[in-house]
Coordinates of N, CA and C in Angstrom, one line a residue:
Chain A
X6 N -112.8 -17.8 -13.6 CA -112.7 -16.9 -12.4 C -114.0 -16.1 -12.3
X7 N -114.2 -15.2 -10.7 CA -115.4 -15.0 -10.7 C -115.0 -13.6 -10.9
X8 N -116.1 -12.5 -11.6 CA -116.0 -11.1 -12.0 C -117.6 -10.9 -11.1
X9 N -117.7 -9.8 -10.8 CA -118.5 -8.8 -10.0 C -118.9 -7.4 -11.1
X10 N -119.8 -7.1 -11.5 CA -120.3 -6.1 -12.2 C -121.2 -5.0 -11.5
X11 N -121.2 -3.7 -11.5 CA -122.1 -2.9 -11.2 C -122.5 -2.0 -12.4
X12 N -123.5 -1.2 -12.4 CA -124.0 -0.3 -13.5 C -125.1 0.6 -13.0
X13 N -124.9 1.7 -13.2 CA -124.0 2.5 -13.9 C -122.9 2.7 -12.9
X14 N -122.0 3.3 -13.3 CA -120.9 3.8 -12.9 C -121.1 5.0 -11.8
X15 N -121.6 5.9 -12.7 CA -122.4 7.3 -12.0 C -123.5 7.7 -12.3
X16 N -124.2 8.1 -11.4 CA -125.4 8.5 -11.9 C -126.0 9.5 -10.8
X17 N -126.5 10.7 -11.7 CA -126.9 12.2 -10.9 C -128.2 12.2 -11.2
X18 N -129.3 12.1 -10.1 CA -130.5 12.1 -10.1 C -131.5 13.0 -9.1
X19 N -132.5 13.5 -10.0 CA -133.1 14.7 -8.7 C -133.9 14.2 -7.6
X20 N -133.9 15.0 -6.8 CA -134.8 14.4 -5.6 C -136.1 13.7 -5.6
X21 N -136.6 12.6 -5.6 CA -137.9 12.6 -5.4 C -137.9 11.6 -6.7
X22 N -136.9 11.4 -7.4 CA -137.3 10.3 -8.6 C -136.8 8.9 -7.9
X23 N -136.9 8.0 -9.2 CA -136.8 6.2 -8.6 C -135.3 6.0 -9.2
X24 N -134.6 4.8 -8.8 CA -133.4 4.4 -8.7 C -133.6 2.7 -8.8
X25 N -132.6 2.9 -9.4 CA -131.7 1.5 -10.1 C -130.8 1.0 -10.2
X26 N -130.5 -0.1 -9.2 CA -128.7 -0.4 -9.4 C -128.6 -1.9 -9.4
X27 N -127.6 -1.9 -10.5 CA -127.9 -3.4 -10.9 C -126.3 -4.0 -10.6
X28 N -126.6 -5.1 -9.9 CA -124.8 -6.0 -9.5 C -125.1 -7.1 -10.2
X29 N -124.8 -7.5 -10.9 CA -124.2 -9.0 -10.9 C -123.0 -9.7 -11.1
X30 N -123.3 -10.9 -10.8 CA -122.1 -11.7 -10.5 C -121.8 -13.2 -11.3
X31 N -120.6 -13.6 -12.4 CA -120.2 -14.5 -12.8 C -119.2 -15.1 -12.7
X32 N -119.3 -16.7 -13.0 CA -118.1 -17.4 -12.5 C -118.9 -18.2 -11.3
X33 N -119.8 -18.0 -10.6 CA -120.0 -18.9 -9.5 C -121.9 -19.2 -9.4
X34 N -121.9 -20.1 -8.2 CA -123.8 -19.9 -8.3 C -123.5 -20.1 -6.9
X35 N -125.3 -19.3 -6.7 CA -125.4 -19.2 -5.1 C -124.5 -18.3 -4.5
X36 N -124.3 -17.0 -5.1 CA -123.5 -16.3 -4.4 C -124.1 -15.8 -2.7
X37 N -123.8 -15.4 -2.1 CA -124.2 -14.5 -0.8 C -123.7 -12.9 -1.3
X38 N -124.6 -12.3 -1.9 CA -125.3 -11.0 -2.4 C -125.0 -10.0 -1.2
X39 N -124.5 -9.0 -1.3 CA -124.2 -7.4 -0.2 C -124.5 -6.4 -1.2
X40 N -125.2 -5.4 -0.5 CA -125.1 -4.4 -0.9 C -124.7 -3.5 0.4
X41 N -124.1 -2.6 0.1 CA -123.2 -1.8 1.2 C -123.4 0.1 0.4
X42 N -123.5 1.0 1.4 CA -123.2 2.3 1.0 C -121.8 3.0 1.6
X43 N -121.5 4.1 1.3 CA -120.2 4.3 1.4 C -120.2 5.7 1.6
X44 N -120.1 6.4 2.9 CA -120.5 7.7 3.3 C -119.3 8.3 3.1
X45 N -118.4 9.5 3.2 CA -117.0 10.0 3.4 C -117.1 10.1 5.1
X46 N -115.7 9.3 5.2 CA -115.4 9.4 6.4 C -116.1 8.3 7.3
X47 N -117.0 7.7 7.1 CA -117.9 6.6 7.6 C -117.9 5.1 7.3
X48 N -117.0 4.5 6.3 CA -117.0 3.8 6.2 C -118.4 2.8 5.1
X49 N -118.4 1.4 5.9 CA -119.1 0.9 5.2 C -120.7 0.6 5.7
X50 N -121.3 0.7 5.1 CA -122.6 0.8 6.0 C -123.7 -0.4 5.2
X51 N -123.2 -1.4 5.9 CA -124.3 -2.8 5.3 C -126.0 -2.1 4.7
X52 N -126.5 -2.4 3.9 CA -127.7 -2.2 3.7 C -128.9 -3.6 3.7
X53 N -128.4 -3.9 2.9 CA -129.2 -5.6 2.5 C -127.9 -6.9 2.5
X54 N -128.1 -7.6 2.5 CA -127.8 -8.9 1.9 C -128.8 -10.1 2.1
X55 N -128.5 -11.1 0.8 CA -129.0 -12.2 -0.3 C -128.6 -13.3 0.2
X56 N -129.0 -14.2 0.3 CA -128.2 -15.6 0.7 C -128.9 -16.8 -0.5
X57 N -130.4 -16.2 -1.4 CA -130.5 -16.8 -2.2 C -131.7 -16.0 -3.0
X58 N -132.4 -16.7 -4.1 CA -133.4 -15.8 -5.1 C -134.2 -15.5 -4.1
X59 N -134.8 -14.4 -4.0 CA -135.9 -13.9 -3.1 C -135.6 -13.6 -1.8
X60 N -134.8 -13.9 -1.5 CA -134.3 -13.9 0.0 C -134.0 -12.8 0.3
X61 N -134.4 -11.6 0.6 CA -133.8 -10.4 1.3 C -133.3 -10.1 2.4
X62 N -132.4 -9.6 3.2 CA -132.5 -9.5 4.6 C -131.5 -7.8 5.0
X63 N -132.7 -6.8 5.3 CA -132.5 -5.6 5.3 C -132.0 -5.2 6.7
X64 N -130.7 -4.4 6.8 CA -129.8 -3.8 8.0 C -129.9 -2.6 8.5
X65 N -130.5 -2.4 7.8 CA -131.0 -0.2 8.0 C -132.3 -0.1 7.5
X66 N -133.5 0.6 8.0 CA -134.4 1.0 7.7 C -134.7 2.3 6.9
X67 N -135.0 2.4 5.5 CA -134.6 3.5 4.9 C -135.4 3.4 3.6
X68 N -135.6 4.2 2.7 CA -136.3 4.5 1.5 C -135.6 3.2 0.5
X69 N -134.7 3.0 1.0 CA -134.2 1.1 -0.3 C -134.8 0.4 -0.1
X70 N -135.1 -0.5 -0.8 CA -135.0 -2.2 -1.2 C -134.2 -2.9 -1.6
X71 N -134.3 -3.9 -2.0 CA -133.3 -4.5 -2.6 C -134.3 -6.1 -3.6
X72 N -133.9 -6.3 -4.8 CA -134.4 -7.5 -5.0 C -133.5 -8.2 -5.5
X73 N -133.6 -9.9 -5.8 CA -132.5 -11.0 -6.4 C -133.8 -11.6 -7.2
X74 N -133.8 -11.1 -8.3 CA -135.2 -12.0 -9.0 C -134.0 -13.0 -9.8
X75 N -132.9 -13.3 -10.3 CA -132.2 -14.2 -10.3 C -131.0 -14.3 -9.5
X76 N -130.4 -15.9 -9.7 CA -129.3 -16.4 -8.6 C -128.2 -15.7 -8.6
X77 N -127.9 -14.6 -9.6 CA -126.1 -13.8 -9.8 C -126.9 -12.3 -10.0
X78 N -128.1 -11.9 -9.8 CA -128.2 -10.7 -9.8 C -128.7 -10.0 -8.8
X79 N -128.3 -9.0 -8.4 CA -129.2 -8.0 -6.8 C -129.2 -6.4 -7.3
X80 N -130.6 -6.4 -7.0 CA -130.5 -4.4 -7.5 C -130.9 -4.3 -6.3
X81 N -130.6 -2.9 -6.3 CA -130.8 -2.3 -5.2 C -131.6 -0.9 -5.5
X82 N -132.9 -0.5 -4.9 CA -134.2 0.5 -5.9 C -134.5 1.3 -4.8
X83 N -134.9 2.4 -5.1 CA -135.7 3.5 -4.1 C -137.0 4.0 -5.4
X84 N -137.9 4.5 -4.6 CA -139.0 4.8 -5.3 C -138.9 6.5 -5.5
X85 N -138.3 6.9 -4.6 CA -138.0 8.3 -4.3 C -136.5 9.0 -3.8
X86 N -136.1 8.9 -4.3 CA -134.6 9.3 -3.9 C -134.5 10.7 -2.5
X87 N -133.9 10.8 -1.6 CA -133.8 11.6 -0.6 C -132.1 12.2 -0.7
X88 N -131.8 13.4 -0.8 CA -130.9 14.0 -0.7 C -129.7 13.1 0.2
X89 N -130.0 12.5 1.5 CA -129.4 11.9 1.9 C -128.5 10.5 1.2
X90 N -129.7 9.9 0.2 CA -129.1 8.5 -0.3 C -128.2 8.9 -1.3
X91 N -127.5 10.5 -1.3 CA -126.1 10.3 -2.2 C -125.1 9.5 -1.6
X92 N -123.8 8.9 -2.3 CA -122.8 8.0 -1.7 C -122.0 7.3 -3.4
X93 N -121.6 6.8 -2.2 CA -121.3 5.6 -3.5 C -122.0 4.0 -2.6
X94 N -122.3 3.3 -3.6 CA -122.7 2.0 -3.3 C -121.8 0.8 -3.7
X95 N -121.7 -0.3 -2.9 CA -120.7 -1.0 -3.5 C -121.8 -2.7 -3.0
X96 N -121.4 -3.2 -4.3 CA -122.2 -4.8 -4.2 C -121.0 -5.8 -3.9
X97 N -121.3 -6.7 -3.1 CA -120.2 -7.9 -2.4 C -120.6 -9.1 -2.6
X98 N -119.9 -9.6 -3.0 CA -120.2 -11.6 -3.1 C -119.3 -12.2 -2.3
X99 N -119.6 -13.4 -2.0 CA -119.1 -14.0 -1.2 C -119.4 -15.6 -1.3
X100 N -118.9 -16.6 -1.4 CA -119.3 -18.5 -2.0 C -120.4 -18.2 -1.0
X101 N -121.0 -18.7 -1.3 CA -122.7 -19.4 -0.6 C -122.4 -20.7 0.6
X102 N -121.5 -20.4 1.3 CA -121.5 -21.3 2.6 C -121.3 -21.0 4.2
X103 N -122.2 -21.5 4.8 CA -121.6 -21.3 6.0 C -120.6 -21.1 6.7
X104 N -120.7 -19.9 7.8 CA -119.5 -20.2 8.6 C -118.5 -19.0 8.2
X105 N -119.0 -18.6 7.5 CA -118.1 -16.8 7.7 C -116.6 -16.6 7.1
X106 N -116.2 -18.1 6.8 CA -114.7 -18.2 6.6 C -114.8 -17.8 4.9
X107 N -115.5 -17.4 4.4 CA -115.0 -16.9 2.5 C -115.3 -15.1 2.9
X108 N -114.5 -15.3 1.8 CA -114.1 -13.5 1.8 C -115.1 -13.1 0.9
X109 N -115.0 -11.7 1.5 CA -115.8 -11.3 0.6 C -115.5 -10.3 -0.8
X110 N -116.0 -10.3 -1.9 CA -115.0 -9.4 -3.0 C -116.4 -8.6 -3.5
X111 N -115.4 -6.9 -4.0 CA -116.2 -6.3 -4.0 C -116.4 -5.7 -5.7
X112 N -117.6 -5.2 -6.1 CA -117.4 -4.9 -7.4 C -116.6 -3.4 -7.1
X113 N -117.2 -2.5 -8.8 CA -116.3 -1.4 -8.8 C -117.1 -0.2 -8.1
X114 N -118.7 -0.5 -8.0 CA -119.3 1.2 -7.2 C -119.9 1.7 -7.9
X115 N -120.7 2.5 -7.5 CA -121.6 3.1 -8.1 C -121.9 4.7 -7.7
X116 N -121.6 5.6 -8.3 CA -121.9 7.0 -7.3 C -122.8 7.6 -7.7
X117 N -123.5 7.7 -6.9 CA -124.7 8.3 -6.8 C -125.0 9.9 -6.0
X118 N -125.1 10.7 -6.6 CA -125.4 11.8 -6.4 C -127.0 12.4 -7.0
X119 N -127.5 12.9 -5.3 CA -129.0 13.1 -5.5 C -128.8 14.7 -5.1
X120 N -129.3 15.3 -6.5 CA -129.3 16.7 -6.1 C -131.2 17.6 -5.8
Chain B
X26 N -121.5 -4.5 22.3 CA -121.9 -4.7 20.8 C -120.5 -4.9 19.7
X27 N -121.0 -5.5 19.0 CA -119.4 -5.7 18.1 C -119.2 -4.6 17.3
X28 N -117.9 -4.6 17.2 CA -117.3 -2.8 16.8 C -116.1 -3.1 16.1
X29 N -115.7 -2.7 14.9 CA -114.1 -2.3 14.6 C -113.6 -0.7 15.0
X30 N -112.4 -1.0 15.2 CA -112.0 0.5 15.4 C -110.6 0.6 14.9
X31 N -111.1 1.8 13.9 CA -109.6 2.2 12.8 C -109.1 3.5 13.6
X32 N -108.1 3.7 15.1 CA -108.1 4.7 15.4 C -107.6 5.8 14.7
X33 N -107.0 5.8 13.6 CA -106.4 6.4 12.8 C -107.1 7.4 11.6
X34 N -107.5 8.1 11.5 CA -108.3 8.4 10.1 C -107.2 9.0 9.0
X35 N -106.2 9.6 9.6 CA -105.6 10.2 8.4 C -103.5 9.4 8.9
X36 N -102.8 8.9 7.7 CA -101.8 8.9 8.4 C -101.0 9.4 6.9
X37 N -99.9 10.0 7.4 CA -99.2 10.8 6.3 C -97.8 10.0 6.6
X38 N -97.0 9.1 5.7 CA -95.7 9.1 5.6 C -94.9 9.1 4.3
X39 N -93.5 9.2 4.5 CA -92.2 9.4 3.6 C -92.2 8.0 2.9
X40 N -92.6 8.0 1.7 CA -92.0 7.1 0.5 C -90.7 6.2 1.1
X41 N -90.5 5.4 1.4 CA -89.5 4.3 1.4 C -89.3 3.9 3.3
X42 N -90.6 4.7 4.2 CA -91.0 4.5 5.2 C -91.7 3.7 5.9
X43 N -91.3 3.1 6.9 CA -92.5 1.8 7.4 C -93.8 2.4 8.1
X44 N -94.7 1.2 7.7 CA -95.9 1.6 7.7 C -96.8 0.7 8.6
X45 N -97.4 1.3 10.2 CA -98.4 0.4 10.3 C -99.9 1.1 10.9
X46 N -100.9 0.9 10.4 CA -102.4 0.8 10.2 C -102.7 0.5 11.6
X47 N -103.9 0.6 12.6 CA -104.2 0.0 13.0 C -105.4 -0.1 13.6
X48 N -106.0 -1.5 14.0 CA -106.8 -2.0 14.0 C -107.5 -3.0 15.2
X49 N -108.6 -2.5 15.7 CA -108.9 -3.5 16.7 C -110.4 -3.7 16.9
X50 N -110.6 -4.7 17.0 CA -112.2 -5.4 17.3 C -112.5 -5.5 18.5
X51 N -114.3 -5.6 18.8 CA -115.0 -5.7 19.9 C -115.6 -6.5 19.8
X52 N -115.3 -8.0 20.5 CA -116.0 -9.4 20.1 C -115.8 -10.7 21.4
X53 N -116.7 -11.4 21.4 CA -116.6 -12.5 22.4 C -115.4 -13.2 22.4
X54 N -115.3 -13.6 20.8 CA -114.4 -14.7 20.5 C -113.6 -14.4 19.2
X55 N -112.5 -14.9 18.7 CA -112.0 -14.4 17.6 C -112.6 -14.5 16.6
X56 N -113.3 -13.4 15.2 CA -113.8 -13.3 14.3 C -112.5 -13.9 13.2
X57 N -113.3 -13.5 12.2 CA -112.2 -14.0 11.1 C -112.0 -12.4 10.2
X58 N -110.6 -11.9 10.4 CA -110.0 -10.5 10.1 C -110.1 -10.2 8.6
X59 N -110.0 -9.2 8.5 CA -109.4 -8.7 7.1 C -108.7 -7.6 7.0
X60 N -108.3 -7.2 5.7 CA -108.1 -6.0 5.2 C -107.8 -5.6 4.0
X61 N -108.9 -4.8 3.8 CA -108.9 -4.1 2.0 C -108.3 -2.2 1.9
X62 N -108.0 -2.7 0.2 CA -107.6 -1.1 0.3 C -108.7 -0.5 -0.7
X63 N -108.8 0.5 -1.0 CA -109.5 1.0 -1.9 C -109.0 2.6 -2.4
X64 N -108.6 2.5 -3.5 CA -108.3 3.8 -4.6 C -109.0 4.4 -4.7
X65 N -109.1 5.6 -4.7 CA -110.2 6.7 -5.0 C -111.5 6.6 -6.2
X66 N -112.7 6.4 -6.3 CA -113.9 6.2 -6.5 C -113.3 5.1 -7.3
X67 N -113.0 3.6 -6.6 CA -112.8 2.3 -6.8 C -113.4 1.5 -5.8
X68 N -114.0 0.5 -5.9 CA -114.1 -0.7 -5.3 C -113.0 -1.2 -4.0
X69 N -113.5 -2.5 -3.3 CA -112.3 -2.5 -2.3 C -111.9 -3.7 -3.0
X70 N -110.5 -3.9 -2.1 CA -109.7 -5.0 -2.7 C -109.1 -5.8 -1.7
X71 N -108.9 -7.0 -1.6 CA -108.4 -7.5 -0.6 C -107.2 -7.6 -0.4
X72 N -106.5 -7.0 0.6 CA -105.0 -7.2 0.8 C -104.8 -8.8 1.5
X73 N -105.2 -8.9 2.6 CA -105.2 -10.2 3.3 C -106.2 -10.6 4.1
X74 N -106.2 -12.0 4.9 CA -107.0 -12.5 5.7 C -106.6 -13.2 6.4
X75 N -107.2 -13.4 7.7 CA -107.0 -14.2 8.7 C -107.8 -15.0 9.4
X76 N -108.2 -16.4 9.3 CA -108.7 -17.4 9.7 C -108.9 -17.9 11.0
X77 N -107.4 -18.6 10.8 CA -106.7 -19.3 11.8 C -105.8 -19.7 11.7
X78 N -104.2 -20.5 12.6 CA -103.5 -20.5 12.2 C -102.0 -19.9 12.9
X79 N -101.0 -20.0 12.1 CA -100.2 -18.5 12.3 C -100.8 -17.0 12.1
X80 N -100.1 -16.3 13.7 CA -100.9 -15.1 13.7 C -100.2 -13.9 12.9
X81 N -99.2 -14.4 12.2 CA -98.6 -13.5 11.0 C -99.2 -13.7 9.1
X82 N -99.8 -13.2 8.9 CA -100.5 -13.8 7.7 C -99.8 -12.1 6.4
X83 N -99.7 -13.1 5.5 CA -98.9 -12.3 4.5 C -100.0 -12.3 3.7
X84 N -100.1 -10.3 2.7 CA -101.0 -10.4 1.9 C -100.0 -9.9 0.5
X85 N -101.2 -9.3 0.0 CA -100.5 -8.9 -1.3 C -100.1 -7.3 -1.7
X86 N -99.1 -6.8 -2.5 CA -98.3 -5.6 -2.6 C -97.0 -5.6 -1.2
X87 N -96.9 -6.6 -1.1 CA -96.0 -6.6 0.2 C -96.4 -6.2 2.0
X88 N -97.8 -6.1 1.6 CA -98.3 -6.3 2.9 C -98.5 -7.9 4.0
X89 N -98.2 -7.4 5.5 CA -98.5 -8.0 6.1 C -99.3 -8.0 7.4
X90 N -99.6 -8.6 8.2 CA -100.8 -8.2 9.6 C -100.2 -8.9 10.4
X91 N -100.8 -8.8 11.7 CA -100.6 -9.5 12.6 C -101.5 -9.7 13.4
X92 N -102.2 -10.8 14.0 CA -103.5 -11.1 14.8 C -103.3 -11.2 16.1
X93 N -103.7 -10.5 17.3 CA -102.6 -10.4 18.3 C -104.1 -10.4 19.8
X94 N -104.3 -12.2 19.8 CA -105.6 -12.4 20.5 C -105.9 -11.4 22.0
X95 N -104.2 -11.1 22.6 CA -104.7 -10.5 24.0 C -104.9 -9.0 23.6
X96 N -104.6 -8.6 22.6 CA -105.2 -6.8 22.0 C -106.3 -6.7 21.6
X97 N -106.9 -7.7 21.1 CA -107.9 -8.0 20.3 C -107.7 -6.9 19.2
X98 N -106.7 -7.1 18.6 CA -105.8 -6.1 16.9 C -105.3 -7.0 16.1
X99 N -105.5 -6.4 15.2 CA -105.0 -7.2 13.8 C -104.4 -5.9 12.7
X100 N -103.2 -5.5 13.1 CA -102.3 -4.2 12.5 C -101.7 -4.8 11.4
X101 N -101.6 -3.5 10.7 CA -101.3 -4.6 9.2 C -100.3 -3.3 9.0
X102 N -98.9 -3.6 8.2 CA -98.0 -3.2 8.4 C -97.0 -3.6 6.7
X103 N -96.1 -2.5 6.3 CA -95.3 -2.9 5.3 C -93.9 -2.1 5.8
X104 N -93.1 -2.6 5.1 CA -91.5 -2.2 5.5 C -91.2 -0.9 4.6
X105 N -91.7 -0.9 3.5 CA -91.2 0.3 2.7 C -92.6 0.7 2.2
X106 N -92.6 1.8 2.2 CA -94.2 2.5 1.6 C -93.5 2.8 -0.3
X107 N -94.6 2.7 -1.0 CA -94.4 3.0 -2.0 C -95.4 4.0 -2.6
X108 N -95.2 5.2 -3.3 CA -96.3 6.3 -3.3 C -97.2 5.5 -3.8
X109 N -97.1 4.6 -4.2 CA -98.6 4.0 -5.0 C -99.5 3.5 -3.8
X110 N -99.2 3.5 -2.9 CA -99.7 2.9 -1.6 C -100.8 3.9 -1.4
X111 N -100.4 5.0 -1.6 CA -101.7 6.0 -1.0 C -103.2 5.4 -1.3
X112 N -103.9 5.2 -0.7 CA -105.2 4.7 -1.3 C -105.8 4.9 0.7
X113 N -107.2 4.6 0.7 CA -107.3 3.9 1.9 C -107.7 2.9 2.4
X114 N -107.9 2.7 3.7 CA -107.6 1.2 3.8 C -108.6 1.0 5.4
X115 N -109.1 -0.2 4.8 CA -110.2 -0.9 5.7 C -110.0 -2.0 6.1
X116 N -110.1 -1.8 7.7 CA -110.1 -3.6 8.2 C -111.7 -3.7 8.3
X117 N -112.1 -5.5 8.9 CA -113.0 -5.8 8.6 C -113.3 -7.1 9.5
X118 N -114.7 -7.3 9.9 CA -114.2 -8.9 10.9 C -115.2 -9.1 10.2
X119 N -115.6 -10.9 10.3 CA -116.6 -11.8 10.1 C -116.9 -12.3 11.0
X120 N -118.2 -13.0 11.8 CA -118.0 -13.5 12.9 C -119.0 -14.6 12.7
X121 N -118.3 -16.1 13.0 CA -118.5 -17.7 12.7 C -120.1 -18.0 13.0
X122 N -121.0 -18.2 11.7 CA -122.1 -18.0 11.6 C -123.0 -18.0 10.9
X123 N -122.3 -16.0 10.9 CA -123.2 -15.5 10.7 C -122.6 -14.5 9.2
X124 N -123.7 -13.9 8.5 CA -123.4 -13.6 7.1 C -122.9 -12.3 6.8
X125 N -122.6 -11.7 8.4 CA -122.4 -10.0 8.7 C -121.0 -10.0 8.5
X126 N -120.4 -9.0 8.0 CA -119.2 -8.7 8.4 C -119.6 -6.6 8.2
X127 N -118.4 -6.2 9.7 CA -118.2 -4.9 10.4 C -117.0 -4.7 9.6
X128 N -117.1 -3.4 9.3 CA -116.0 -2.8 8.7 C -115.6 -1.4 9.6
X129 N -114.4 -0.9 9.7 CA -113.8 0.1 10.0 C -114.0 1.1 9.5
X130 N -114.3 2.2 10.1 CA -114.4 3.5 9.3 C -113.1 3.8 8.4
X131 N -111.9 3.3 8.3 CA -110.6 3.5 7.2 C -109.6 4.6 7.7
X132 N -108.4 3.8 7.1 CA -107.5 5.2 6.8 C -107.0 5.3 6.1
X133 N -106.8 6.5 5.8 CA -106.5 7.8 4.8 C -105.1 7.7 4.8
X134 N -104.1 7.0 3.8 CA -103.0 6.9 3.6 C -102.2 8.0 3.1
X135 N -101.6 8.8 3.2 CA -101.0 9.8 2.0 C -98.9 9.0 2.3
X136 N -98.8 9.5 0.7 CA -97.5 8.9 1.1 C -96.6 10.6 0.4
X137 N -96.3 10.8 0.9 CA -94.7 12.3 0.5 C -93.7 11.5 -0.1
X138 N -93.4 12.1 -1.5 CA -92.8 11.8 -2.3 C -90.5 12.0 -1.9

């Protein structure tokens, strides 16, 4: 079966430092990679997603990135953290096929608080 | 532009009370539905989905939806709330394609004991 990992759990960081968040995914290959943030009250807010190694494709313009330097893993990095980019973040997989019909599953989150 | 809308943000009911969510999209053509819950600083989880098919699709914890093309809604509904139900809850479309899926801003379940 497939499992979904994030790390760390929580993490409290001061303004202006760099960031690191690491998803990966086993049980499958060629996943379709999401990274999402998670405002209160706002819902889900797409950031990036992966469709393969290197493949980025960014939804919001903002101090993130995102890389897949391999096929089951996606971080997600700031160079400088902004008060704003506290949340929680949440990484999604999804089978690697066209056509929108697989679900998507989510790992457990990551909360991030930039003070 | 395509939209979900959770008109709901907060809904409070009585333990052993029926329950329904709801939910409606802004789209050409019918996406492919969902709905997840999620527990407080937890992950989401998939209650159910809808493809195609019968427009009654059964999920899991005794949840059910219903896909209802001339509303363009997909309300998801249970017969008896159980306090463990409190969590909240997100619908969600896909749309035949493409790799995006729109999520709902959620709602805020509380259940009274």
């Amino acid at each position: 079966s497939q499992t979904i990992h994030q790390w760390p759990a929580t993490l409290v960081q001061p303004v202006g430092s760099p960031l690191s968040l690491e998803c990966t995914v086993e049980g499958t290959s060629n996943p379709n990679l999401y990274w999402y943030r998670q405002a209160a009250g706002r819902g889900l807010q797409l950031l990036f997603y992966s469709v393969g190694i290197g493949q980025i494709s960014s939804e919001v313009p903002q101090n993130l990135s995102a890389s897949r330097p391999q096929d089951r893993q996606f971080i997600l990095s700031s160079k400088k953290l902004l008060l704003s980019d506290s949340g929680f973040y949440l990484c999604a997989w999804r089978l690697g096929l066209a056509g929108g019909r697989e679900t998507q599953y989510f790992g457990p989150g990551t909360r991030l608080l930039v003070l | 532009a395509q939209s979900v809308t959770q008109p709901d943000i907060h809904i409070t009911v009585s333990e052993g009370a029926s329950l329904e969510l709801r939910c409606n999209y802004s789209y050409g053509a019918t996406p492919y539905l969902f709905w997840y819950v999620q527990s407080p600083g937890q992950g989401l989880q998939l209650l159910l989905k809808y493809f195609s098919g019968d427009t009654l699709v059964q999920g899991i914890k005794g949840f059910e939806a219903e896909f209802k093309r001339s509303q363009s809604s997909f309300n998801l509904r249970k017969p008896s709330v159980h306090w463990s139900d409190a969590a909240e809850y997100f619908c969600a479309v896909a749309f035949p394609g493409t790799y995006k899926y729109i999520f709902g801003t959620g709602t805020r379940l509380k259940v009274l004991a």
